[in-house]
Amino acid sequence: MKKEQIVDFLYEEMSEQEKSDMLGSLESNTQLSQKIAELQDVRSFLQTSKDVPVIAEVPLPSSKPSRSIFQSRWWAIAASLLVLLVAGKLLDVRVTWDDQQFTMGFGEYTEDTQGQLATQQQLATLQATLVSLEERLAAQKEVVPIQAATTETIDDATYQRLLTSLQQTIRNENQTLKQNLAEQIQSEQNAHVEGLLSNVMDYWDAQRREDLKMINDGIMNLAGALNVPTNDLAQNVNY
Amino acid sequence: MISDLGKEATNQLVRRMKDGDSAAFKFFFNTWKDRIYNFALRYSNDSYFAHEVMQKTFIQAYEKIHQLNDHSKLKSWLYRIASNNCFSEGRRVSRTTYVEVNEANSTVDHQYTPSGRFEKNEIKDLVNETLQMIPEDQRKVIIMKEYEGLKFREIAELLGESENTIKSRMYYGLDAMRKVLVQKNLTKEMYL
């Protein structure tokens, strides 16, 4: 009798004719009959646990880490830092903060510090002075014919030279102030970025030291529990 | 049970899952999670392993549902994923220590009750332990047949083997279990 036929009989996956033939064989073959009885007992044994309810718990557990958390975590931090720096450079990101607020923005730096306000006020004053001087010169030009009879006269060429000289002086001062303002802004921006990086690195360094301490403590505890020299375990921690 | 849904309902369920209907997939998950968990638990006798297999099986089912062309074969398709995950997860964890812990647990002697019979939960553990002592390919077939109620044709299809090969594995698997029971001096009066 083929093994496949025995299995078919055990699981009743055979035709009526095949079943009848098998029953006939069982009557005449005690060895086959005993074999089927033994296998049926195994089936009964298997079936005893069929009705025991086993409930899959949900939510599912998180996966066991396949490698060191320490390694993957620091790779992730390093990658994130790189992405942030590149993105910050490309997008011209600026980050500022003071006692009241933390600000992040894109584009040209326009921080309203006291120094810059003062500089802007100076610029406005100069502009106003320029306008005032131009007005006064224009008025003076208008009265020149009257004054000319009694005092010295100012011809057009002199007037133009005076005006041009005055405008050039104001432009030069204006340019100097703008350069000072740009340098001041650049300097403050650099200081902020350096401060930010320094703070971030300090924080990460502190975290890293804390992690290392935890890992070392874990190794010591594990070594104590397993009664193994700590060096044997330490070489498996790649930090 | 999805096999009780009927062909048209199963077809509709798969179509809705393919359309990204989360309610349909939730129904699918809730209907099958215990079956897949039990399948993996009986395969491994390790609850963590079973959770891992169940989790991966449903994630893969969600990702690959569009690859299921014959909707009526949803059940055997799901078991094929679970079976593959049992194999791959088994290979992965065989290199870790918690299998050793599991094996250590399997050597714990079971206590007889005063009547000389096993309690129901003890029988479950005993059956699972005995299953671990037979070859993997035979174990898979026994679990699929005895507990999941699959036909030999379906098992052959999802394992990619001939039907006769599956029946042969079933025979040798049952016989191997019989020998383990004899070794453990377990008679049917103790568990029936």
Coordinates of C-alpha atoms in Angstrom, one line a residue:
Chain A
M1 CA 0.0 0.0 0.0
K2 CA 1.4 3.4 -1.0
K3 CA 1.9 6.0 1.7
E4 CA -0.1 8.5 -0.3
Q5 CA -3.1 6.2 -0.2
I6 CA -2.8 5.8 3.6
V7 CA -2.7 9.6 4.0
D8 CA -5.7 9.9 1.7
F9 CA -7.6 7.4 3.8
L10 CA -6.7 9.1 7.1
Y11 CA -8.0 12.4 5.8
E12 CA -10.8 11.0 3.8
E13 CA -9.7 12.5 0.6
M14 CA -10.5 9.5 -1.6
S15 CA -13.4 8.3 -3.7
E16 CA -15.9 5.8 -2.4
Q17 CA -14.3 3.0 -4.5
E18 CA -10.9 3.7 -3.2
K19 CA -12.2 3.8 0.4
S20 CA -13.9 0.5 -0.1
D21 CA -10.7 -1.1 -1.5
M22 CA -8.8 0.3 1.5
L23 CA -11.2 -1.2 4.0
G24 CA -10.9 -4.5 2.3
S25 CA -7.1 -4.3 2.6
L26 CA -7.3 -3.4 6.2
E27 CA -9.3 -6.6 7.0
S28 CA -6.6 -8.8 5.5
N29 CA -3.5 -6.8 6.4
T30 CA -3.1 -6.4 10.2
Q31 CA 0.2 -4.6 9.8
L32 CA -1.4 -1.9 7.7
S33 CA -4.3 -1.8 10.1
Q34 CA -2.0 -1.2 13.0
K35 CA -0.1 1.4 11.2
I36 CA -3.2 3.4 10.4
A37 CA -4.3 3.1 14.0
E38 CA -1.0 4.5 15.2
L39 CA -1.1 7.4 12.8
Q40 CA -4.7 8.1 13.8
D41 CA -3.5 8.3 17.4
V42 CA -1.0 10.9 16.4
R43 CA -3.8 12.8 14.6
S44 CA -5.8 12.7 17.8
F45 CA -2.8 14.0 19.8
L46 CA -2.5 16.9 17.3
Q47 CA -6.2 17.7 17.5
T48 CA -6.1 18.0 21.3
S49 CA -4.5 21.5 20.9
K50 CA -6.7 22.6 18.1
D51 CA -9.4 24.1 20.2
V52 CA -7.1 25.9 22.7
P53 CA -7.6 29.6 21.8
V54 CA -4.5 31.5 21.0
I55 CA -5.0 35.1 20.5
A56 CA -2.5 37.2 18.6
E57 CA -1.9 40.3 20.6
V58 CA -2.4 43.6 18.9
P59 CA -0.7 46.1 18.7
L60 CA 2.3 44.2 17.4
P61 CA 5.6 44.4 19.2
S62 CA 8.4 46.4 17.6
S63 CA 11.0 44.6 15.7
K64 CA 14.2 43.5 17.5
P65 CA 17.0 45.6 16.4
S66 CA 19.2 43.7 13.9
R67 CA 22.2 45.8 14.8
S68 CA 23.4 48.2 17.4
I69 CA 21.0 51.0 18.2
F70 CA 24.1 53.2 18.9
Q71 CA 25.5 52.7 15.5
S72 CA 22.3 53.4 13.5
R73 CA 21.3 56.3 15.7
W74 CA 24.6 58.2 15.2
W75 CA 24.5 57.5 11.5
A76 CA 21.1 59.0 11.4
I77 CA 22.1 62.0 13.4
A78 CA 25.2 62.6 11.2
A79 CA 23.1 62.2 8.0
S80 CA 20.4 64.6 9.4
L81 CA 23.1 67.2 10.3
L82 CA 24.5 67.0 6.8
V83 CA 21.1 67.3 5.2
L84 CA 20.3 70.3 7.4
L85 CA 23.6 72.1 6.6
V86 CA 23.2 71.5 2.9
A87 CA 19.6 72.6 2.9
G88 CA 20.4 75.6 5.0
K89 CA 23.1 76.7 2.6
L90 CA 20.9 76.2 -0.4
L91 CA 17.9 77.9 1.0
D92 CA 19.8 80.7 2.7
V93 CA 18.3 79.7 6.1
R94 CA 19.0 82.0 9.0
V95 CA 18.3 81.2 12.6
T96 CA 18.2 83.9 15.3
W97 CA 17.1 84.1 18.9
D98 CA 17.0 86.4 21.8
D99 CA 15.5 86.4 25.3
Q100 CA 12.0 86.6 24.0
Q101 CA 11.9 84.5 20.8
F102 CA 13.5 82.0 18.4
T103 CA 13.2 83.0 14.7
M104 CA 14.0 81.0 11.6
G105 CA 13.7 82.5 8.1
F106 CA 14.9 82.4 4.5
G107 CA 16.5 85.0 2.3
E108 CA 18.3 88.2 3.0
Y109 CA 19.1 89.0 6.6
T110 CA 17.0 91.8 8.0
E111 CA 17.5 91.7 11.8
D112 CA 16.3 94.8 13.6
T113 CA 19.0 95.3 16.2
Q114 CA 19.6 98.5 18.1
G115 CA 22.8 99.2 16.1
Q116 CA 21.1 98.8 12.8
L117 CA 18.2 101.0 13.8
A118 CA 20.6 103.7 14.7
T119 CA 22.4 103.3 11.4
Q120 CA 19.2 103.5 9.5
Q121 CA 18.2 106.6 11.5
Q122 CA 21.5 108.1 10.5
L123 CA 20.9 107.3 6.9
A124 CA 17.4 108.9 7.1
T125 CA 18.9 112.0 8.7
L126 CA 21.5 112.3 6.0
Q127 CA 18.8 111.9 3.3
A128 CA 16.8 114.6 5.0
T129 CA 19.8 116.8 5.2
L130 CA 20.5 116.3 1.5
V131 CA 17.0 117.3 0.6
S132 CA 17.2 120.3 2.9
L133 CA 20.5 121.5 1.4
E134 CA 19.2 121.1 -2.1
E135 CA 16.2 123.1 -1.2
R136 CA 18.3 125.8 0.4
L137 CA 20.6 125.9 -2.6
A138 CA 17.7 126.2 -4.9
A139 CA 16.3 129.1 -2.8
Q140 CA 19.7 130.7 -2.7
K141 CA 19.9 130.5 -6.5
E142 CA 16.6 132.2 -6.8
V143 CA 17.7 135.2 -4.6
V144 CA 21.1 135.6 -6.3
P145 CA 20.1 138.4 -8.7
I146 CA 18.9 140.5 -5.7
Q147 CA 22.0 139.8 -3.6
A148 CA 24.3 140.3 -6.6
A149 CA 23.6 144.1 -6.6
T150 CA 24.9 144.4 -3.1
T151 CA 27.2 141.4 -2.4
E152 CA 29.1 138.8 -4.5
T153 CA 27.2 136.7 -7.0
I154 CA 27.2 132.9 -7.4
D155 CA 27.1 131.8 -11.0
D156 CA 25.6 128.6 -12.3
A157 CA 28.9 126.8 -12.7
T158 CA 29.8 127.5 -9.1
Y159 CA 26.4 126.5 -8.0
Q160 CA 26.7 123.1 -9.9
R161 CA 30.1 122.4 -8.5
L162 CA 28.9 123.1 -5.0
L163 CA 25.9 120.9 -5.4
T164 CA 27.9 118.1 -7.0
S165 CA 30.5 118.2 -4.3
L166 CA 27.8 118.1 -1.6
Q167 CA 26.0 115.2 -3.3
Q168 CA 29.3 113.3 -3.7
T169 CA 30.1 113.8 0.0
I170 CA 26.7 112.5 1.0
R171 CA 26.9 109.6 -1.4
N172 CA 30.3 108.6 0.0
E173 CA 29.1 108.8 3.6
N174 CA 26.0 106.8 2.5
Q175 CA 28.2 104.1 0.9
T176 CA 30.4 103.9 4.0
L177 CA 27.4 103.5 6.2
K178 CA 26.0 100.7 4.0
Q179 CA 29.3 98.9 4.0
N180 CA 29.4 99.1 7.8
L181 CA 25.9 97.9 8.0
A182 CA 26.6 94.9 5.7
E183 CA 29.7 94.0 7.7
Q184 CA 27.9 94.3 11.0
I185 CA 25.1 92.0 9.7
Q186 CA 27.6 89.5 8.3
S187 CA 29.5 89.4 11.6
E188 CA 26.4 88.9 13.7
Q189 CA 25.1 86.2 11.3
N190 CA 28.4 84.3 11.5
A191 CA 28.4 84.6 15.3
H192 CA 24.8 83.2 15.4
V193 CA 25.6 80.3 13.2
E194 CA 28.8 79.4 15.2
G195 CA 26.9 79.7 18.4
L196 CA 24.1 77.5 17.1
L197 CA 26.5 74.8 15.8
S198 CA 28.5 74.9 19.1
N199 CA 25.3 74.4 21.1
V200 CA 24.2 71.5 18.9
M201 CA 27.5 69.8 19.1
D202 CA 27.7 70.3 22.8
Y203 CA 24.2 68.8 23.2
W204 CA 25.0 65.8 20.9
D205 CA 28.3 65.2 22.7
A206 CA 26.6 65.2 26.0
Q207 CA 24.0 62.7 24.7
R208 CA 26.7 60.5 23.2
R209 CA 28.6 60.4 26.5
E210 CA 25.3 59.5 28.3
D211 CA 24.7 56.7 25.8
L212 CA 28.2 55.4 26.2
K213 CA 27.8 55.4 29.9
M214 CA 24.6 53.4 29.6
I215 CA 26.2 50.9 27.3
N216 CA 29.1 50.5 29.6
D217 CA 26.8 50.0 32.5
G218 CA 24.9 47.4 30.5
I219 CA 28.0 45.6 29.6
M220 CA 29.1 45.5 33.2
N221 CA 25.7 44.2 34.4
L222 CA 25.7 41.6 31.6
A223 CA 29.2 40.5 32.4
G224 CA 28.3 40.3 36.0
A225 CA 25.2 38.3 35.2
L226 CA 27.0 35.9 32.8
N227 CA 30.2 35.8 34.9
V228 CA 32.2 36.7 31.8
P229 CA 35.3 39.0 31.6
T230 CA 34.1 42.4 30.5
N231 CA 36.6 42.7 27.7
D232 CA 35.0 39.7 25.9
L233 CA 31.7 41.6 25.8
A234 CA 33.2 45.0 25.2
Q235 CA 34.8 44.0 21.9
N236 CA 31.3 43.3 20.5
V237 CA 30.2 46.9 21.1
N238 CA 31.4 48.9 18.2
Y239 CA 31.8 52.5 19.4
Chain B
M1 CA -13.6 33.1 8.1
I2 CA -12.9 34.2 4.6
S3 CA -13.2 30.8 3.2
D4 CA -16.8 31.0 4.5
L5 CA -17.4 34.3 2.7
G6 CA -18.0 32.6 -0.6
K7 CA -16.3 33.2 -3.9
E8 CA -18.1 36.5 -4.7
A9 CA -17.6 38.0 -1.3
T10 CA -13.9 37.1 -1.3
N11 CA -13.6 38.5 -4.8
Q12 CA -15.2 41.8 -3.6
L13 CA -12.9 41.9 -0.5
V14 CA -9.8 41.5 -2.7
R15 CA -11.0 44.2 -5.1
R16 CA -11.6 46.6 -2.3
M17 CA -8.2 45.9 -0.9
K18 CA -6.7 46.5 -4.3
D19 CA -8.5 49.8 -4.4
G20 CA -6.8 50.8 -1.2
D21 CA -9.9 50.4 1.0
S22 CA -8.4 50.5 4.5
A23 CA -11.6 49.2 6.1
A24 CA -11.5 46.1 3.8
F25 CA -7.9 45.5 4.8
K26 CA -8.7 45.9 8.5
F27 CA -11.4 43.3 8.1
F28 CA -9.0 41.0 6.3
F29 CA -6.4 41.5 9.1
N30 CA -8.9 41.0 11.9
T31 CA -10.2 37.8 10.3
W32 CA -6.9 36.2 9.6
K33 CA -4.5 37.5 12.3
D34 CA -5.1 34.8 14.8
R35 CA -4.9 32.0 12.2
I36 CA -1.6 33.3 10.9
Y37 CA -0.3 33.8 14.4
N38 CA -1.3 30.3 15.4
F39 CA 0.3 28.9 12.2
A40 CA 3.6 30.6 13.0
L41 CA 3.4 29.7 16.7
R42 CA 2.9 26.1 15.9
Y43 CA 5.7 26.2 13.4
S44 CA 8.1 27.8 15.9
N45 CA 6.7 27.4 19.4
D46 CA 7.9 30.9 20.0
S47 CA 5.4 33.8 20.5
Y48 CA 7.9 36.5 19.5
F49 CA 8.7 34.6 16.3
A50 CA 4.9 34.2 15.7
H51 CA 4.3 37.9 16.1
E52 CA 7.2 38.8 13.8
V53 CA 5.9 36.4 11.1
M54 CA 2.3 37.7 11.5
Q55 CA 3.5 41.3 11.2
K56 CA 5.6 40.7 8.1
T57 CA 2.9 38.6 6.5
F58 CA 0.3 41.3 6.7
I59 CA 2.7 44.0 5.6
Q60 CA 3.7 42.0 2.6
A61 CA 0.0 41.1 1.9
Y62 CA -0.8 44.8 2.0
E63 CA 2.1 45.7 -0.3
K64 CA 1.5 42.8 -2.8
I65 CA -2.2 42.4 -2.9
H66 CA -2.2 43.8 -6.5
Q67 CA -0.1 40.8 -7.5
L68 CA -2.9 38.4 -6.6
N69 CA -4.6 37.6 -9.9
D70 CA -6.9 34.7 -8.9
H71 CA -8.9 36.2 -6.1
S72 CA -10.3 32.9 -5.0
K73 CA -6.8 31.8 -3.9
L74 CA -6.5 34.5 -1.3
K75 CA -6.2 31.9 1.5
S76 CA -3.5 29.9 0.0
W77 CA -1.7 33.1 -1.2
L78 CA -1.7 34.4 2.4
Y79 CA -0.4 31.1 3.8
R80 CA 2.3 31.0 1.2
I81 CA 3.5 34.4 2.4
A82 CA 3.3 33.3 6.0
S83 CA 5.1 30.0 5.1
N84 CA 7.9 31.9 3.4
N85 CA 8.2 34.3 6.3
C86 CA 8.5 31.3 8.7
F87 CA 11.3 30.0 6.7
S88 CA 13.2 33.3 6.3
E89 CA 12.5 34.4 9.9
G90 CA 13.6 31.0 11.1
R91 CA 16.9 31.3 9.3
R92 CA 17.4 34.8 10.7
V93 CA 16.7 33.9 14.3
S94 CA 18.7 30.7 14.2
R95 CA 21.8 32.8 14.5
T96 CA 20.5 34.6 17.6
T97 CA 20.4 33.5 21.2
Y98 CA 16.7 33.5 21.8
V99 CA 16.3 30.3 19.9
E100 CA 18.6 28.7 22.5
V101 CA 16.4 30.0 25.2
N102 CA 13.4 28.5 23.4
E103 CA 15.1 25.2 23.1
A104 CA 16.0 25.3 26.7
N105 CA 12.3 25.9 27.6
S106 CA 11.4 22.9 25.5
T107 CA 13.3 20.6 27.8
V108 CA 11.2 21.5 30.9
D109 CA 9.5 18.5 32.2
H110 CA 5.7 18.7 32.3
Q111 CA 4.0 17.9 35.5
Y112 CA 1.3 15.3 35.5
T113 CA -1.9 16.2 37.2
P114 CA -3.0 13.9 40.1
S115 CA -5.2 12.0 37.6
G116 CA -2.1 11.4 35.4
R117 CA -3.6 13.5 32.6
F118 CA -2.4 16.8 31.1
E119 CA -4.2 20.0 31.5
K120 CA -5.3 21.6 28.3
N121 CA -2.6 24.3 28.2
E122 CA 0.0 21.7 28.9
I123 CA -1.2 19.6 26.0
K124 CA -0.9 22.6 23.7
D125 CA 2.7 23.2 24.8
L126 CA 3.4 19.5 24.5
V127 CA 2.0 19.3 21.0
N128 CA 4.0 22.4 20.0
E129 CA 7.2 21.0 21.4
T130 CA 6.7 17.7 19.7
L131 CA 6.1 19.5 16.4
Q132 CA 9.5 21.2 16.8
M133 CA 11.2 17.8 16.9
I134 CA 10.3 16.8 13.4
P135 CA 11.8 18.2 10.1
E136 CA 10.6 21.6 9.0
D137 CA 9.1 20.5 5.7
Q138 CA 7.0 17.8 7.4
R139 CA 6.0 20.2 10.2
K140 CA 4.7 22.8 7.8
V141 CA 2.5 20.2 6.0
I142 CA 1.1 18.9 9.2
I143 CA 0.2 22.3 10.6
M144 CA -1.4 23.4 7.3
K145 CA -3.4 20.2 7.1
E146 CA -4.4 19.6 10.8
Y147 CA -4.9 23.2 11.9
E148 CA -5.5 25.3 8.9
G149 CA -7.7 22.8 7.1
L150 CA -6.1 23.2 3.8
K151 CA -6.5 20.5 1.1
F152 CA -3.5 18.6 0.0
R153 CA -3.9 20.2 -3.4
E154 CA -3.8 23.7 -1.8
I155 CA -0.8 22.9 0.3
A156 CA 1.0 21.5 -2.8
E157 CA 0.2 24.7 -4.7
L158 CA 1.4 27.1 -2.1
L159 CA 4.6 25.2 -1.3
G160 CA 5.3 24.6 -5.0
E161 CA 5.4 20.8 -4.7
S162 CA 3.5 17.9 -6.2
E163 CA 0.5 16.6 -4.3
N164 CA 2.2 13.2 -3.8
T165 CA 5.2 14.9 -2.3
I166 CA 3.0 16.7 0.2
K167 CA 1.2 13.4 1.1
S168 CA 4.5 11.7 1.5
R169 CA 5.7 14.4 3.8
M170 CA 2.5 14.1 5.8
Y171 CA 3.0 10.4 6.2
Y172 CA 6.6 10.7 7.3
G173 CA 5.7 13.7 9.6
L174 CA 3.0 11.8 11.4
D175 CA 5.3 8.8 11.7
A176 CA 8.1 10.9 13.1
M177 CA 5.7 12.4 15.7
R178 CA 4.6 8.9 16.6
K179 CA 8.2 8.0 17.4
V180 CA 8.6 11.1 19.5
L181 CA 5.5 10.2 21.5
V182 CA 6.9 6.7 22.1
Q183 CA 10.2 8.2 23.2
K184 CA 8.4 10.4 25.7
N185 CA 6.3 7.5 26.9
L186 CA 3.1 9.4 26.1
T187 CA 0.1 7.3 25.7
K188 CA -3.2 8.5 24.4
E189 CA -4.8 8.0 27.8
M190 CA -2.7 10.9 29.0
Y191 CA -3.9 13.5 26.6
L192 CA -7.3 12.3 25.4

